[in-house]
Amino acid sequence: MSIRFTFWIMVGIVAISGLSQGMLLPAIAMIFEQEGVSSSINGIHATALYIGILVISPFLEKPMQKFGMKPIIVIGGFLVIISLFFFTQTFSFWVWFILRFLVGVGDHMLHVGTQTWITTTADPSKIGRQVSIYGVFFGIGFAVGPYLASTVQYGLATPFIISTILCLIGWLLLLPTKNAFPAQDEREVKRESSFSRYKQVVGLGWIALLGPLAYGVLEAMLNSNLPVYALRKGWSVSEVSFLLPAFAVGGIITQIPLGILSDKYGRARILTWTFCISTGIFLLAAVFDQYYWIVFACMLLAGMVIGSCFSLGLGFMTDLLPRHLLPAGNILSGIAFSLGSILGPVLGGVFIEKIQYTSFFVAVMIIIGTLAILYMIYMKNQFASRKIESRLGHDKTT
């Protein structure tokens, strides 16, 4: 089976995974709301998926190096299918918490496996494009997920049944693919512990991890806190429902073009510009947040600018790390995203409750602005070090 065909199977599976993730949050939230579960408890329940990601992360690198990427993806996909199926068999707060946790474990296994496969098999000159396609398919799935969640009106089990069937189809398509192993330095892998490799990844690629971290914060804040803020401003449920997908749609529109630009001009430069421009966009949203359509336009523009920061960060990680550290890099990218997804709603919720009469978008602007400053400092240091190297090289020739 050709690498190209396997690539499209991988991104197809990622799209279905995004669909299941995008469905779970609103579907369970709506069901719990109907059952009278408080919003705070509902929010705590939502963290189960991200806790699953954090718990499984340290245990993925060694098995992937020993058994290959396909077994990790297959087991992860199977775990998601079984968990989604059992959502249809019972209704219990704690059973669903455990199932959500298992979906997080399975999804992360699937994503780490597919990300590592894509980043290790892609042509280095096209890595940005390939990772962007991966991001687009996940984004499409995640954006469609809430519409699948709306089928809960036809029965509590309906969205879970549909999602289970779609995941099963994707999983079956995966089975004929050939196994592949991540690039590894045998001596280094045997001598070093996983913690040592994670430490190396952070040392070499900390700046790239800010992309997944930022995406996790943004996605969680905009989906969890923005509806609360918008409803308190007096906007209708239909207006809020129309507003929320704008960021995801913007990210889908520009994901591949930004990936191609990053191949041409460098991912560090593109990421720096995306963080700086999006800071200005969220400032604009904060100033004009009483005007619905200006906020909608800002959300769409922000998605077009910074909605690709996860895939750009992943591609940047591939640029910075030696190939044998890519599995550890992909795992830490997932951890960064999860930490952002957990911290984002907490920070946003505290801001809304404690700092009243101030736009919610100010909090988003401060977070993204801080990351923009870190990227500008990084770029300045890189420019200075290249200048010193060129001078040393010139001195040697003379």
Coordinates of C-alpha atoms in Angstrom, one line a residue:
M1 CA 0.0 0.0 0.0
S2 CA 1.5 3.4 -1.1
I3 CA 2.5 6.0 1.4
R4 CA 0.1 8.5 -0.3
F5 CA -2.9 6.1 0.1
T6 CA -2.0 5.4 3.8
F7 CA -1.7 9.2 4.4
W8 CA -5.3 9.8 3.2
I9 CA -6.5 6.9 5.4
M10 CA -4.7 8.5 8.4
V11 CA -6.2 11.9 7.9
G12 CA -9.6 10.3 7.3
I13 CA -9.4 8.6 10.7
V14 CA -8.3 11.9 12.2
A15 CA -11.4 13.6 10.8
I16 CA -13.6 10.9 12.3
S17 CA -11.8 11.3 15.6
G18 CA -12.4 15.1 15.5
L19 CA -16.0 14.4 14.8
S20 CA -16.3 12.2 17.9
Q21 CA -14.5 14.8 20.1
G22 CA -16.6 17.6 18.7
M23 CA -19.7 15.7 19.4
L24 CA -19.0 14.6 23.0
L25 CA -18.7 18.0 24.7
P26 CA -22.0 19.5 23.5
A27 CA -23.9 16.2 23.5
I28 CA -23.1 15.3 27.1
A29 CA -23.5 19.0 28.2
M30 CA -27.0 19.0 26.7
I31 CA -27.9 15.7 28.2
F32 CA -26.7 16.7 31.7
E33 CA -28.5 20.1 31.4
Q34 CA -31.7 18.2 30.7
E35 CA -31.1 16.0 33.7
G36 CA -30.5 19.0 36.0
V37 CA -26.8 18.6 36.5
S38 CA -25.2 21.9 37.5
S39 CA -22.9 23.7 35.0
S40 CA -19.9 23.6 37.4
I41 CA -20.2 19.8 37.7
N42 CA -20.8 19.6 34.0
G43 CA -17.5 21.4 33.4
I44 CA -15.6 19.2 35.8
H45 CA -16.9 16.2 33.9
A46 CA -15.6 17.6 30.6
T47 CA -12.0 17.5 31.9
A48 CA -12.1 13.7 31.9
L49 CA -11.0 13.5 28.3
Y50 CA -8.0 15.8 28.9
I51 CA -7.1 13.9 32.0
G52 CA -7.0 10.7 29.9
I53 CA -4.6 12.4 27.5
L54 CA -2.3 13.4 30.3
V55 CA -2.3 10.0 32.0
I56 CA -1.5 7.9 28.9
S57 CA 1.1 10.3 27.4
P58 CA 4.2 9.0 29.4
F59 CA 3.5 5.4 28.3
L60 CA 3.3 5.7 24.5
E61 CA 6.8 6.4 23.3
K62 CA 8.5 3.0 24.3
P63 CA 5.6 0.8 22.8
M64 CA 5.7 2.9 19.6
Q65 CA 9.4 2.3 19.2
K66 CA 9.1 -1.4 20.0
F67 CA 5.9 -2.4 18.1
G68 CA 5.5 0.4 15.6
M69 CA 2.9 3.1 15.0
K70 CA 0.0 1.0 13.6
P71 CA -0.6 -1.0 16.8
I72 CA -0.8 2.2 18.8
I73 CA -3.4 3.7 16.3
V74 CA -5.4 0.4 16.1
I75 CA -5.6 0.0 19.9
G76 CA -6.5 3.7 20.4
G77 CA -9.2 3.5 17.7
F78 CA -10.6 0.3 19.2
L79 CA -10.7 1.9 22.7
V80 CA -12.7 4.9 21.3
I81 CA -15.2 2.7 19.5
I82 CA -15.8 0.5 22.6
S83 CA -16.2 3.6 24.8
L84 CA -18.6 5.3 22.5
F85 CA -20.7 2.1 22.2
F86 CA -21.0 1.8 26.0
F87 CA -22.3 5.4 26.2
T88 CA -25.4 3.9 24.6
Q89 CA -25.8 1.1 27.2
T90 CA -26.0 3.1 30.5
F91 CA -26.6 6.6 31.9
S92 CA -24.4 7.2 35.0
F93 CA -22.4 10.3 35.9
W94 CA -19.3 8.3 37.0
V95 CA -19.6 5.6 34.4
W96 CA -19.7 8.3 31.7
F97 CA -16.7 10.1 33.4
I98 CA -14.7 6.9 33.0
L99 CA -15.8 6.4 29.4
R100 CA -14.9 10.0 28.6
F101 CA -11.5 9.3 30.2
L102 CA -11.1 6.2 28.0
V103 CA -12.0 8.2 24.9
G104 CA -9.2 10.7 25.8
V105 CA -6.8 7.8 26.2
G106 CA -7.8 6.2 22.9
D107 CA -7.9 9.5 21.0
H108 CA -4.5 10.5 22.2
M109 CA -3.0 7.1 21.1
L110 CA -4.6 7.6 17.7
H111 CA -3.3 11.2 17.3
V112 CA 0.2 10.5 18.5
G113 CA 0.4 7.5 16.2
T114 CA -0.9 9.4 13.1
Q115 CA 1.1 12.5 13.9
T116 CA 4.3 10.5 14.2
W117 CA 3.6 8.6 11.0
I118 CA 2.9 11.9 9.1
T119 CA 5.9 13.8 10.4
T120 CA 8.4 10.9 9.9
T121 CA 7.2 9.9 6.4
A122 CA 6.6 13.4 4.9
D123 CA 9.0 15.0 2.5
P124 CA 10.8 17.7 4.6
S125 CA 10.1 20.3 2.0
K126 CA 6.3 19.6 2.3
I127 CA 6.0 18.9 6.0
G128 CA 4.0 22.1 6.6
R129 CA 1.5 21.2 3.8
Q130 CA 1.1 17.6 5.1
V131 CA 0.6 18.6 8.7
S132 CA -1.8 21.3 7.6
I133 CA -4.0 18.8 5.7
Y134 CA -4.0 16.7 8.9
G135 CA -5.2 19.8 10.8
V136 CA -7.9 20.7 8.2
F137 CA -9.4 17.2 8.4
F138 CA -9.4 17.2 12.2
G139 CA -10.9 20.7 12.2
I140 CA -13.7 19.7 9.7
G141 CA -14.6 16.8 11.9
F142 CA -14.5 18.8 15.1
A143 CA -16.7 21.6 13.5
V144 CA -19.3 19.0 12.3
G145 CA -19.3 17.3 15.7
P146 CA -21.8 19.8 17.4
Y147 CA -24.3 19.2 14.5
L148 CA -24.0 15.5 15.2
A149 CA -24.6 16.3 18.9
S150 CA -27.9 17.9 18.0
T151 CA -29.3 14.5 17.0
V152 CA -29.7 13.9 20.8
Q153 CA -33.2 15.3 20.3
Y154 CA -34.1 12.0 18.6
G155 CA -32.9 10.0 21.6
L156 CA -30.0 10.1 24.1
A157 CA -28.1 7.3 22.3
T158 CA -28.4 8.6 18.8
P159 CA -25.2 10.7 18.5
F160 CA -23.2 8.0 20.2
I161 CA -24.6 5.3 17.8
I162 CA -23.8 7.4 14.7
S163 CA -20.3 8.2 16.0
T164 CA -19.6 4.6 16.9
I165 CA -20.5 3.4 13.4
L166 CA -18.3 6.1 11.7
C167 CA -15.4 5.3 14.0
L168 CA -15.8 1.6 13.2
I169 CA -15.7 2.3 9.4
G170 CA -12.5 4.3 9.8
W171 CA -10.9 1.7 12.0
L172 CA -11.7 -1.1 9.5
L173 CA -10.0 0.9 6.7
L174 CA -6.9 1.2 8.8
L175 CA -6.4 -2.6 9.2
P176 CA -4.9 -3.3 5.8
T177 CA -2.2 -0.6 6.1
K178 CA 1.4 -1.6 6.7
N179 CA 3.1 -1.0 10.0
A180 CA 5.8 1.6 10.3
F181 CA 8.4 2.5 12.9
P182 CA 9.5 5.9 14.0
A183 CA 13.1 6.8 13.2
Q184 CA 15.3 6.1 16.2
D185 CA 18.9 6.1 17.3
E186 CA 19.3 2.6 18.8
R187 CA 22.1 3.6 21.2
E188 CA 20.3 6.7 22.5
V189 CA 16.9 4.9 22.9
K190 CA 18.5 2.1 25.0
R191 CA 20.6 4.4 27.1
E192 CA 18.1 7.2 27.8
S193 CA 14.9 7.2 29.8
S194 CA 11.7 8.7 28.5
F195 CA 12.0 11.5 31.0
S196 CA 15.5 12.3 29.6
R197 CA 14.1 12.5 26.0
Y198 CA 11.2 14.7 27.1
K199 CA 13.7 17.0 28.8
Q200 CA 15.6 17.2 25.5
V201 CA 12.4 18.0 23.6
V202 CA 11.6 20.8 25.9
G203 CA 15.1 22.2 25.7
L204 CA 15.2 22.0 21.9
G205 CA 11.6 22.7 21.0
W206 CA 9.9 24.6 23.9
I207 CA 9.0 27.4 21.5
A208 CA 7.1 25.0 19.2
L209 CA 5.1 23.6 22.1
L210 CA 3.5 27.0 22.5
G211 CA 1.5 26.4 19.3
P212 CA -0.5 23.4 20.7
L213 CA -0.7 25.1 24.1
A214 CA -2.2 28.2 22.6
Y215 CA -4.7 26.2 20.5
G216 CA -5.8 24.3 23.5
V217 CA -6.4 27.5 25.5
L218 CA -8.2 29.2 22.7
E219 CA -10.4 26.3 21.7
A220 CA -11.5 25.6 25.3
M221 CA -12.0 29.3 26.2
L222 CA -14.0 30.1 23.1
N223 CA -16.2 27.0 23.4
S224 CA -16.6 27.1 27.2
N225 CA -16.4 30.7 28.4
L226 CA -17.5 32.7 25.4
P227 CA -21.1 31.3 25.4
V228 CA -21.5 32.3 29.1
Y229 CA -20.2 35.8 28.4
A230 CA -22.3 36.2 25.2
L231 CA -25.5 35.1 26.9
R232 CA -24.9 37.5 29.9
K233 CA -24.5 40.3 27.3
G234 CA -28.1 39.5 26.1
W235 CA -27.3 37.7 22.9
S236 CA -29.7 34.9 21.9
V237 CA -28.9 31.2 21.9
S238 CA -29.1 31.2 18.1
E239 CA -26.7 34.1 17.8
V240 CA -24.2 32.3 20.1
S241 CA -24.6 29.0 18.2
F242 CA -23.8 30.9 14.9
L243 CA -20.8 32.7 16.5
L244 CA -19.0 29.7 18.0
P245 CA -18.1 27.8 14.7
A246 CA -16.6 31.0 13.2
F247 CA -13.2 30.4 14.7
A248 CA -13.1 26.8 13.5
V249 CA -14.3 27.7 10.0
G250 CA -11.6 30.4 9.8
G251 CA -8.9 27.9 10.7
I252 CA -10.1 25.4 8.1
I253 CA -10.0 28.1 5.3
T254 CA -6.4 29.1 5.8
Q255 CA -4.8 26.0 7.3
I256 CA -3.3 24.6 4.1
P257 CA -2.2 28.0 2.7
L258 CA -0.5 28.9 6.0
G259 CA 1.2 25.5 6.0
I260 CA 2.5 26.1 2.4
L261 CA 3.7 29.6 3.5
S262 CA 5.5 28.0 6.5
D263 CA 7.4 25.6 4.1
K264 CA 8.5 28.7 2.1
Y265 CA 9.3 31.3 4.7
G266 CA 9.8 29.3 7.9
R267 CA 7.4 28.2 10.6
A268 CA 9.0 30.4 13.3
R269 CA 8.4 33.5 11.2
I270 CA 4.8 32.6 10.3
L271 CA 4.0 31.7 13.9
T272 CA 5.3 35.0 15.2
W273 CA 3.2 36.9 12.7
T274 CA 0.1 34.8 13.5
F275 CA 0.4 35.5 17.3
C276 CA 1.0 39.2 16.7
I277 CA -1.8 39.8 14.3
S278 CA -4.3 37.7 16.3
T279 CA -3.5 39.8 19.4
G280 CA -4.6 42.9 17.5
I281 CA -7.7 41.1 16.3
F282 CA -8.8 40.2 19.8
L283 CA -8.1 43.8 20.9
L284 CA -10.5 44.9 18.2
A285 CA -13.1 42.4 19.4
A286 CA -12.7 43.7 23.0
V287 CA -13.2 47.3 21.9
F288 CA -16.3 46.6 19.8
D289 CA -17.7 43.6 21.7
Q290 CA -21.1 45.3 21.9
Y291 CA -21.5 44.8 18.1
Y292 CA -22.4 41.2 17.3
W293 CA -21.3 41.2 13.6
I294 CA -17.9 42.9 14.4
V295 CA -17.3 40.2 17.0
F296 CA -18.3 37.5 14.5
A297 CA -15.9 39.0 11.9
C298 CA -13.1 39.1 14.5
M299 CA -13.7 35.4 15.4
L300 CA -13.6 34.4 11.8
L301 CA -10.4 36.4 11.2
A302 CA -8.8 35.1 14.3
G303 CA -9.5 31.6 13.2
M304 CA -8.0 32.3 9.8
V305 CA -4.8 33.7 11.4
I306 CA -4.2 31.6 14.5
G307 CA -6.5 28.7 14.0
S308 CA -3.6 26.8 12.5
C309 CA -1.2 27.3 15.5
F310 CA -1.5 23.6 16.5
S311 CA -0.4 22.2 13.1
L312 CA 2.2 25.0 12.6
G313 CA 3.6 24.2 16.0
L314 CA 3.7 20.5 15.2
G315 CA 5.6 21.2 11.9
F316 CA 7.9 23.6 13.8
M317 CA 8.6 20.8 16.3
T318 CA 9.6 18.5 13.3
D319 CA 12.1 21.2 12.2
L320 CA 13.7 21.6 15.6
L321 CA 14.1 18.0 16.7
P322 CA 16.2 15.1 15.5
R323 CA 14.0 12.4 14.0
H324 CA 14.5 9.9 16.9
L325 CA 12.9 12.5 19.3
L326 CA 9.8 13.1 17.1
P327 CA 7.6 10.5 19.1
A328 CA 8.5 12.3 22.3
G329 CA 7.8 15.6 20.7
N330 CA 4.4 14.6 19.4
I331 CA 3.5 13.2 22.9
L332 CA 4.5 16.5 24.5
S333 CA 2.5 18.5 21.9
G334 CA -0.6 16.5 23.0
I335 CA 0.3 17.2 26.7
A336 CA 0.7 21.0 25.9
F337 CA -2.7 21.0 24.1
S338 CA -4.4 19.2 27.1
L339 CA -2.9 21.6 29.7
G340 CA -4.1 24.5 27.6
S341 CA -7.6 22.9 27.3
I342 CA -7.8 22.5 31.1
L343 CA -6.3 25.9 32.0
G344 CA -8.2 27.9 29.4
P345 CA -11.7 27.6 30.8
V346 CA -10.4 28.1 34.4
L347 CA -8.7 31.4 33.5
G348 CA -11.6 32.5 31.4
G349 CA -14.1 31.7 34.1
V350 CA -12.2 33.5 36.8
F351 CA -11.8 36.5 34.5
I352 CA -15.6 36.7 33.8
E353 CA -16.5 36.3 37.5
K354 CA -13.8 38.5 39.1
I355 CA -13.1 41.2 36.6
Q356 CA -16.5 42.5 35.7
Y357 CA -17.3 45.3 33.2
T358 CA -14.3 44.3 31.2
S359 CA -14.5 42.4 27.9
F360 CA -13.8 38.7 27.9
F361 CA -11.7 39.2 24.8
V362 CA -9.2 41.2 26.9
A363 CA -8.3 37.9 28.7
V364 CA -7.8 36.2 25.4
M365 CA -5.7 39.1 24.1
I366 CA -3.4 39.1 27.1
I367 CA -2.7 35.3 26.8
I368 CA -2.0 35.5 23.0
G369 CA -0.1 38.7 23.4
T370 CA 2.2 37.1 26.0
L371 CA 2.9 34.2 23.6
A372 CA 3.5 36.8 20.8
I373 CA 6.2 38.5 22.9
L374 CA 7.9 35.1 23.6
Y375 CA 8.0 34.4 19.9
M376 CA 9.4 37.9 19.1
I377 CA 12.1 37.4 21.7
Y378 CA 12.9 34.0 20.2
M379 CA 13.2 35.4 16.7
K380 CA 15.4 38.3 17.9
N381 CA 17.7 35.8 19.6
Q382 CA 17.8 33.6 16.5
F383 CA 18.6 36.6 14.3
A384 CA 21.4 37.6 16.7
S385 CA 22.9 34.1 16.9
R386 CA 22.9 33.8 13.1
K387 CA 24.6 37.2 12.8
I388 CA 27.3 36.0 15.2
E389 CA 27.8 32.7 13.3
S390 CA 28.1 34.6 10.0
R391 CA 30.7 36.9 11.5
L392 CA 32.7 33.9 12.8
G393 CA 32.5 32.2 9.4
H394 CA 33.6 35.4 7.7
D395 CA 36.6 35.7 10.1
K396 CA 37.7 32.2 9.4
T397 CA 37.7 32.7 5.7
T398 CA 39.8 35.9 6.1

